[in-house]
Amino acid sequence: MNTKEKILLLIIILFGFFLRFYGINWDATCCQHPDERAIVMYTTPLSFPKNIDQFLTPQSPLNPHFFAYGNFPLYLLKGASLLAGNIDPSFLQYDKINLIGRLISIISDTGTIIIIFLLGKILFNKKSGFLAAFVYAVSALPIQYSHFFTSDILLTFIISLILLTVINFYKKPSLKSAIFIGILFGLALATKISAIPIIISITLAITLDFLFIFTKSPHKPKLWINHLPHVVKKLISEWVLIMLIAFITFSISQPYAIIDSQEFVNQNMLQSMMTKNPYIFPYTLQYVGKIPYIYELKNIFLWGLGPIISVLSFAGLALTFFNFKKYKQDKKAEIILISAFLISYFAVVGSFAIGFMRYLLPIYPLLAIFGGFCFYKLFELFASFIKNSYAITFLKFVVILLVLIWPLSFVSIYSRVNTRIDATNWINKNIPQNSTIAIEHWDDRLPLNSPNTYNFSELTMYDQPDNAQKWQVLSSKLSGSNYLIIASNRLYVPIQKLSNCNKYKVCYPLASQYYKALFSGKLPFKLVSEFTSYPTIPFTNIKIPDDTADESFTVYDHPKIYIFKKTP
């Protein structure tokens, strides 16, 4: 790269870093993301065992006893916090350690931007690489999840690096590359077990040459049978080596998956059951009736990437496959290796009964690569029809501005006080001490860390059966409350959807009626304050309501909050 290109790449990287770092302490270290909170809770008490015997027992203080996510992110966070603790001991505490985790997410996702540039450059050309890096740098969902410390951003970085290494391995196989792929695959599995589909791309890297020979001459056995022993040898040597290294790395990065294997299996079985049955947990009831794949595509299109980037990405994907036959064999192989993971991962995750948007984060870099390619083709189209260089530059500028509208609108939520903190300040100022506040279970309690003394009455809205006996208890709690707080849409949206007992296995006919009556003003509770923080288009007051997005897109960093006061 020349100096100008290096500066351009640096600008893209720094811009992506800024969007991820901006508002890093958006919740004033309150850990409002439940997954981040869980990781922090299980990471904080970790310590080194006294001896090897203690290390090899499930009772080891290094065993987090938590396998809903991989343990590698927990150990990484613990190690980073110990280093940061040498500078400031407060980073070892519960309410600060998450900032270290968020910085890990930011650095990881900034690294992904660099990997995307390299992949775009390899698959298409250097200009496509720059544009792909830009597309990912400004993609809303990666920006949002870089503001949390969960396993998904780290997994996305590792998988992207695996794909880059797999392509290089296909082009030039080596023992060093095979070992590196194995290490990365092991780390990916120790980050999140859902990384398993990457094994398809790894296997293809070893067998693609043979598959090309077979597809070209399926009716000439001599041409491809002669190559079969070589493929079998490669599978036995290279594939087995990669899997062996992956297992060793996984065992080192998540040792208690083996030492405490029963608990590991039990927790992962529960997670697996959740992906097949949305009725298992209250917080997955929102996905009852989800249309596989369509639900995921809708959230990618409207929110995760936004309409403009989504159109570019899927148009780039379609354009790539439309011209597939024109590519040389090496280029075909590279596209297949990337696309195999994208398609297989989307096919598996999109079929889940639940649809948290973060589940599909690992395919966002690949969508960005195809989006960058479409960007490049679009700019080529401008140049072919318009001869005036100033007009072309102006059109490019307009397109880039259009792409930036959604991500910059989304990032605006981090320029404002978080709605839960805003609501807490209002509560402390306006609700008298010793008031009784009705709150909903399975949601965060408000106010946060209040100096005032309040009495709380928990409304168990998800309890079954939703009958008169349940509502006799809840009505009594509501009658004895001075205020009612709806801290997010976690309950009222799925409960109102599940009103029909003839249609759903779990239903809430009475709870649904309660919410309708509450929001229509028919109950003795008056709405006295509402807190929202919608994405807002820069330099305007035009808000983009995202109430219809997947719950997980809004409920952590900008939930809508209602506060009702009991009327006489």
Short mmCIF file of N, CA and C in Angstrom, two decimals, residues 320-423:
data_model
loop_
_atom_site.label_atom_id
_atom_site.label_comp_id
_atom_site.label_asym_id
_atom_site.label_seq_id
_atom_site.Cartn_x
_atom_site.Cartn_y
_atom_site.Cartn_z
N THR A 320 -22.01 -11.44 -6.81
CA THR A 320 -20.87 -12.37 -6.75
C THR A 320 -21.23 -13.73 -7.31
N PHE A 321 -22.39 -14.24 -6.92
CA PHE A 321 -22.77 -15.58 -7.38
C PHE A 321 -23.27 -15.55 -8.83
N PHE A 322 -23.79 -14.41 -9.26
CA PHE A 322 -24.21 -14.29 -10.66
C PHE A 322 -23.01 -14.40 -11.59
N ASN A 323 -21.89 -13.84 -11.14
CA ASN A 323 -20.66 -13.86 -11.96
C ASN A 323 -19.71 -14.99 -11.57
N PHE A 324 -20.17 -15.93 -10.77
CA PHE A 324 -19.30 -16.95 -10.20
C PHE A 324 -18.52 -17.74 -11.27
N LYS A 325 -19.19 -18.09 -12.35
CA LYS A 325 -18.56 -18.91 -13.39
C LYS A 325 -17.40 -18.18 -14.07
N LYS A 326 -17.42 -16.86 -14.02
CA LYS A 326 -16.38 -16.07 -14.69
C LYS A 326 -15.07 -16.03 -13.92
N TYR A 327 -15.14 -16.38 -12.61
CA TYR A 327 -13.94 -16.28 -11.78
C TYR A 327 -13.00 -17.44 -12.05
N LYS A 328 -11.72 -17.21 -11.80
CA LYS A 328 -10.73 -18.28 -11.87
C LYS A 328 -10.90 -19.22 -10.68
N GLN A 329 -10.28 -20.39 -10.76
CA GLN A 329 -10.51 -21.42 -9.74
C GLN A 329 -10.13 -20.95 -8.34
N ASP A 330 -8.99 -20.28 -8.19
CA ASP A 330 -8.57 -19.82 -6.86
C ASP A 330 -9.57 -18.83 -6.28
N LYS A 331 -10.09 -17.95 -7.15
CA LYS A 331 -11.08 -16.96 -6.69
C LYS A 331 -12.38 -17.66 -6.30
N LYS A 332 -12.76 -18.67 -7.09
CA LYS A 332 -13.96 -19.45 -6.76
C LYS A 332 -13.79 -20.12 -5.39
N ALA A 333 -12.60 -20.65 -5.16
CA ALA A 333 -12.34 -21.33 -3.88
C ALA A 333 -12.48 -20.36 -2.71
N GLU A 334 -11.91 -19.17 -2.85
CA GLU A 334 -11.98 -18.18 -1.78
C GLU A 334 -13.42 -17.78 -1.48
N ILE A 335 -14.22 -17.59 -2.53
CA ILE A 335 -15.63 -17.24 -2.35
C ILE A 335 -16.39 -18.37 -1.69
N ILE A 336 -16.09 -19.60 -2.11
CA ILE A 336 -16.76 -20.77 -1.52
C ILE A 336 -16.43 -20.89 -0.03
N LEU A 337 -15.16 -20.69 0.32
CA LEU A 337 -14.75 -20.82 1.73
C LEU A 337 -15.46 -19.81 2.61
N ILE A 338 -15.63 -18.59 2.11
CA ILE A 338 -16.34 -17.55 2.86
C ILE A 338 -17.84 -17.83 2.89
N SER A 339 -18.38 -18.13 1.73
CA SER A 339 -19.83 -18.32 1.61
C SER A 339 -20.32 -19.56 2.34
N ALA A 340 -19.48 -20.58 2.39
CA ALA A 340 -19.88 -21.82 3.06
C ALA A 340 -20.17 -21.56 4.53
N PHE A 341 -19.32 -20.74 5.16
CA PHE A 341 -19.59 -20.41 6.57
C PHE A 341 -20.81 -19.52 6.69
N LEU A 342 -20.91 -18.50 5.84
CA LEU A 342 -22.06 -17.59 5.91
C LEU A 342 -23.37 -18.36 5.78
N ILE A 343 -23.45 -19.20 4.77
CA ILE A 343 -24.70 -19.93 4.50
C ILE A 343 -25.00 -20.95 5.59
N SER A 344 -23.99 -21.72 5.98
CA SER A 344 -24.21 -22.77 6.99
C SER A 344 -24.56 -22.17 8.34
N TYR A 345 -23.87 -21.09 8.71
CA TYR A 345 -24.13 -20.46 10.01
C TYR A 345 -25.53 -19.85 10.03
N PHE A 346 -25.89 -19.17 8.94
CA PHE A 346 -27.23 -18.59 8.88
C PHE A 346 -28.30 -19.68 8.85
N ALA A 347 -28.01 -20.77 8.13
CA ALA A 347 -28.98 -21.88 8.05
C ALA A 347 -29.23 -22.49 9.42
N VAL A 348 -28.18 -22.64 10.22
CA VAL A 348 -28.32 -23.25 11.56
C VAL A 348 -28.98 -22.27 12.52
N VAL A 349 -28.40 -21.07 12.64
CA VAL A 349 -28.89 -20.10 13.64
C VAL A 349 -30.27 -19.56 13.26
N GLY A 350 -30.49 -19.35 11.96
CA GLY A 350 -31.79 -18.85 11.52
C GLY A 350 -32.93 -19.81 11.78
N SER A 351 -32.60 -21.09 11.93
CA SER A 351 -33.64 -22.11 12.19
C SER A 351 -34.01 -22.19 13.66
N PHE A 352 -33.24 -21.52 14.53
CA PHE A 352 -33.53 -21.56 15.96
C PHE A 352 -34.94 -21.04 16.24
N ALA A 353 -35.52 -21.57 17.31
CA ALA A 353 -36.83 -21.08 17.74
C ALA A 353 -36.74 -19.70 18.38
N ILE A 354 -35.52 -19.29 18.74
CA ILE A 354 -35.30 -17.96 19.31
C ILE A 354 -34.42 -17.16 18.36
N GLY A 355 -34.47 -15.83 18.47
CA GLY A 355 -33.79 -15.03 17.47
C GLY A 355 -33.08 -13.81 17.99
N PHE A 356 -32.31 -13.95 19.09
CA PHE A 356 -31.52 -12.81 19.56
C PHE A 356 -30.62 -12.31 18.44
N MET A 357 -30.61 -11.02 18.21
CA MET A 357 -29.87 -10.46 17.08
C MET A 357 -28.38 -10.76 17.16
N ARG A 358 -27.83 -10.82 18.35
CA ARG A 358 -26.39 -11.03 18.51
C ARG A 358 -25.95 -12.40 18.01
N TYR A 359 -26.88 -13.36 17.92
CA TYR A 359 -26.52 -14.70 17.48
C TYR A 359 -25.91 -14.68 16.07
N LEU A 360 -26.32 -13.71 15.26
CA LEU A 360 -25.84 -13.67 13.87
C LEU A 360 -24.69 -12.71 13.66
N LEU A 361 -24.14 -12.17 14.72
CA LEU A 361 -23.00 -11.25 14.58
C LEU A 361 -21.84 -11.83 13.76
N PRO A 362 -21.50 -13.13 13.90
CA PRO A 362 -20.36 -13.66 13.12
C PRO A 362 -20.50 -13.57 11.61
N ILE A 363 -21.72 -13.38 11.08
CA ILE A 363 -21.84 -13.26 9.62
C ILE A 363 -21.82 -11.79 9.17
N TYR A 364 -21.87 -10.86 10.10
CA TYR A 364 -21.86 -9.44 9.72
C TYR A 364 -20.58 -9.04 8.97
N PRO A 365 -19.41 -9.53 9.37
CA PRO A 365 -18.20 -9.20 8.58
C PRO A 365 -18.30 -9.67 7.14
N LEU A 366 -18.92 -10.82 6.91
CA LEU A 366 -19.02 -11.36 5.56
C LEU A 366 -20.02 -10.56 4.74
N LEU A 367 -21.11 -10.15 5.38
CA LEU A 367 -22.06 -9.28 4.69
C LEU A 367 -21.40 -7.95 4.34
N ALA A 368 -20.55 -7.46 5.23
CA ALA A 368 -19.83 -6.21 4.96
C ALA A 368 -18.89 -6.36 3.76
N ILE A 369 -18.26 -7.52 3.62
CA ILE A 369 -17.35 -7.75 2.49
C ILE A 369 -18.12 -7.68 1.17
N PHE A 370 -19.28 -8.35 1.13
CA PHE A 370 -20.09 -8.29 -0.10
C PHE A 370 -20.67 -6.89 -0.29
N GLY A 371 -20.97 -6.20 0.81
CA GLY A 371 -21.43 -4.83 0.71
C GLY A 371 -20.36 -3.92 0.14
N GLY A 372 -19.12 -4.13 0.56
CA GLY A 372 -18.00 -3.35 0.02
C GLY A 372 -17.81 -3.60 -1.46
N PHE A 373 -17.99 -4.85 -1.88
CA PHE A 373 -17.86 -5.18 -3.30
C PHE A 373 -18.94 -4.48 -4.12
N CYS A 374 -20.17 -4.47 -3.61
CA CYS A 374 -21.27 -3.80 -4.30
C CYS A 374 -21.01 -2.28 -4.36
N PHE A 375 -20.50 -1.74 -3.27
CA PHE A 375 -20.09 -0.34 -3.21
C PHE A 375 -19.13 -0.04 -4.36
N TYR A 376 -18.13 -0.89 -4.50
CA TYR A 376 -17.10 -0.72 -5.54
C TYR A 376 -17.73 -0.75 -6.93
N LYS A 377 -18.64 -1.71 -7.16
CA LYS A 377 -19.29 -1.82 -8.45
C LYS A 377 -20.19 -0.62 -8.73
N LEU A 378 -20.82 -0.10 -7.67
CA LEU A 378 -21.66 1.07 -7.82
C LEU A 378 -20.84 2.29 -8.23
N PHE A 379 -19.68 2.45 -7.61
CA PHE A 379 -18.79 3.56 -7.97
C PHE A 379 -18.25 3.39 -9.39
N GLU A 380 -18.01 2.15 -9.79
CA GLU A 380 -17.59 1.88 -11.17
C GLU A 380 -18.68 2.28 -12.15
N LEU A 381 -19.93 2.01 -11.76
CA LEU A 381 -21.08 2.36 -12.59
C LEU A 381 -21.19 3.87 -12.77
N PHE A 382 -20.97 4.60 -11.68
CA PHE A 382 -20.96 6.06 -11.76
C PHE A 382 -19.93 6.52 -12.80
N ALA A 383 -18.75 5.93 -12.72
CA ALA A 383 -17.65 6.35 -13.61
C ALA A 383 -17.93 6.03 -15.07
N SER A 384 -18.69 4.95 -15.32
CA SER A 384 -18.97 4.56 -16.70
C SER A 384 -20.04 5.43 -17.36
N PHE A 385 -20.93 6.01 -16.55
CA PHE A 385 -22.01 6.83 -17.11
C PHE A 385 -21.76 8.32 -16.99
N ILE A 386 -20.93 8.70 -16.03
CA ILE A 386 -20.69 10.13 -15.79
C ILE A 386 -19.22 10.43 -16.04
N LYS A 387 -18.97 11.39 -16.89
CA LYS A 387 -17.59 11.71 -17.26
C LYS A 387 -17.00 12.83 -16.41
N ASN A 388 -17.86 13.59 -15.75
CA ASN A 388 -17.39 14.71 -14.94
C ASN A 388 -16.90 14.19 -13.59
N SER A 389 -15.62 14.36 -13.29
CA SER A 389 -15.04 13.81 -12.06
C SER A 389 -15.64 14.45 -10.81
N TYR A 390 -16.02 15.73 -10.92
CA TYR A 390 -16.62 16.40 -9.76
C TYR A 390 -18.00 15.82 -9.46
N ALA A 391 -18.74 15.52 -10.51
CA ALA A 391 -20.07 14.92 -10.33
C ALA A 391 -19.96 13.53 -9.71
N ILE A 392 -18.97 12.77 -10.16
CA ILE A 392 -18.74 11.43 -9.59
C ILE A 392 -18.39 11.53 -8.11
N THR A 393 -17.49 12.44 -7.79
CA THR A 393 -17.10 12.63 -6.39
C THR A 393 -18.30 13.04 -5.54
N PHE A 394 -19.15 13.90 -6.10
CA PHE A 394 -20.35 14.34 -5.38
C PHE A 394 -21.29 13.17 -5.12
N LEU A 395 -21.50 12.32 -6.14
CA LEU A 395 -22.38 11.15 -5.97
C LEU A 395 -21.83 10.19 -4.92
N LYS A 396 -20.52 9.97 -4.96
CA LYS A 396 -19.91 9.10 -3.96
C LYS A 396 -20.13 9.66 -2.55
N PHE A 397 -19.96 10.96 -2.43
CA PHE A 397 -20.15 11.64 -1.15
C PHE A 397 -21.58 11.47 -0.65
N VAL A 398 -22.55 11.61 -1.56
CA VAL A 398 -23.97 11.46 -1.21
C VAL A 398 -24.26 10.04 -0.73
N VAL A 399 -23.74 9.05 -1.45
CA VAL A 399 -23.97 7.65 -1.08
C VAL A 399 -23.38 7.36 0.31
N ILE A 400 -22.17 7.84 0.54
CA ILE A 400 -21.53 7.63 1.85
C ILE A 400 -22.33 8.30 2.96
N LEU A 401 -22.85 9.49 2.69
CA LEU A 401 -23.69 10.19 3.68
C LEU A 401 -24.96 9.39 3.99
N LEU A 402 -25.56 8.83 2.94
CA LEU A 402 -26.76 8.02 3.13
C LEU A 402 -26.46 6.79 3.98
N VAL A 403 -25.31 6.18 3.73
CA VAL A 403 -24.89 5.01 4.52
C VAL A 403 -24.71 5.39 5.98
N LEU A 404 -24.19 6.59 6.23
CA LEU A 404 -23.87 7.02 7.59
C LEU A 404 -25.10 7.44 8.41
N ILE A 405 -26.23 7.69 7.76
CA ILE A 405 -27.41 8.19 8.49
C ILE A 405 -27.82 7.25 9.61
N TRP A 406 -27.95 5.96 9.30
CA TRP A 406 -28.44 5.04 10.34
C TRP A 406 -27.41 4.83 11.45
N PRO A 407 -26.15 4.49 11.18
CA PRO A 407 -25.21 4.28 12.29
C PRO A 407 -25.03 5.51 13.17
N LEU A 408 -24.95 6.70 12.57
CA LEU A 408 -24.78 7.90 13.39
C LEU A 408 -26.05 8.21 14.17
N SER A 409 -27.20 7.88 13.60
CA SER A 409 -28.47 8.04 14.34
C SER A 409 -28.48 7.10 15.54
N PHE A 410 -28.02 5.87 15.32
CA PHE A 410 -28.01 4.90 16.43
C PHE A 410 -27.05 5.33 17.52
N VAL A 411 -25.84 5.76 17.14
CA VAL A 411 -24.83 6.13 18.12
C VAL A 411 -25.29 7.30 18.99
N SER A 412 -26.27 8.05 18.51
CA SER A 412 -26.76 9.20 19.29
C SER A 412 -27.31 8.78 20.64
N ILE A 413 -27.72 7.52 20.79
CA ILE A 413 -28.25 7.09 22.09
C ILE A 413 -27.18 7.16 23.18
N TYR A 414 -25.90 7.07 22.77
CA TYR A 414 -24.82 7.12 23.76
C TYR A 414 -24.40 8.55 24.08
N SER A 415 -25.02 9.52 23.40
CA SER A 415 -24.75 10.93 23.72
C SER A 415 -25.71 11.45 24.78
N ARG A 416 -26.69 10.61 25.14
CA ARG A 416 -27.69 11.02 26.12
C ARG A 416 -27.60 10.14 27.36
N VAL A 417 -28.18 10.62 28.44
CA VAL A 417 -28.22 9.83 29.67
C VAL A 417 -29.08 8.60 29.42
N ASN A 418 -28.59 7.45 29.83
CA ASN A 418 -29.33 6.20 29.69
C ASN A 418 -30.71 6.34 30.34
N THR A 419 -31.73 5.78 29.70
CA THR A 419 -33.09 5.97 30.18
C THR A 419 -33.30 5.43 31.60
N ARG A 420 -32.59 4.36 31.95
CA ARG A 420 -32.75 3.83 33.31
C ARG A 420 -32.13 4.77 34.34
N ILE A 421 -31.02 5.40 33.98
CA ILE A 421 -30.41 6.37 34.89
C ILE A 421 -31.28 7.62 34.97
N ASP A 422 -31.81 8.03 33.82
CA ASP A 422 -32.70 9.20 33.78
C ASP A 422 -33.94 8.95 34.64
N ALA A 423 -34.51 7.74 34.49
CA ALA A 423 -35.69 7.40 35.29
C ALA A 423 -35.35 7.34 36.78
#
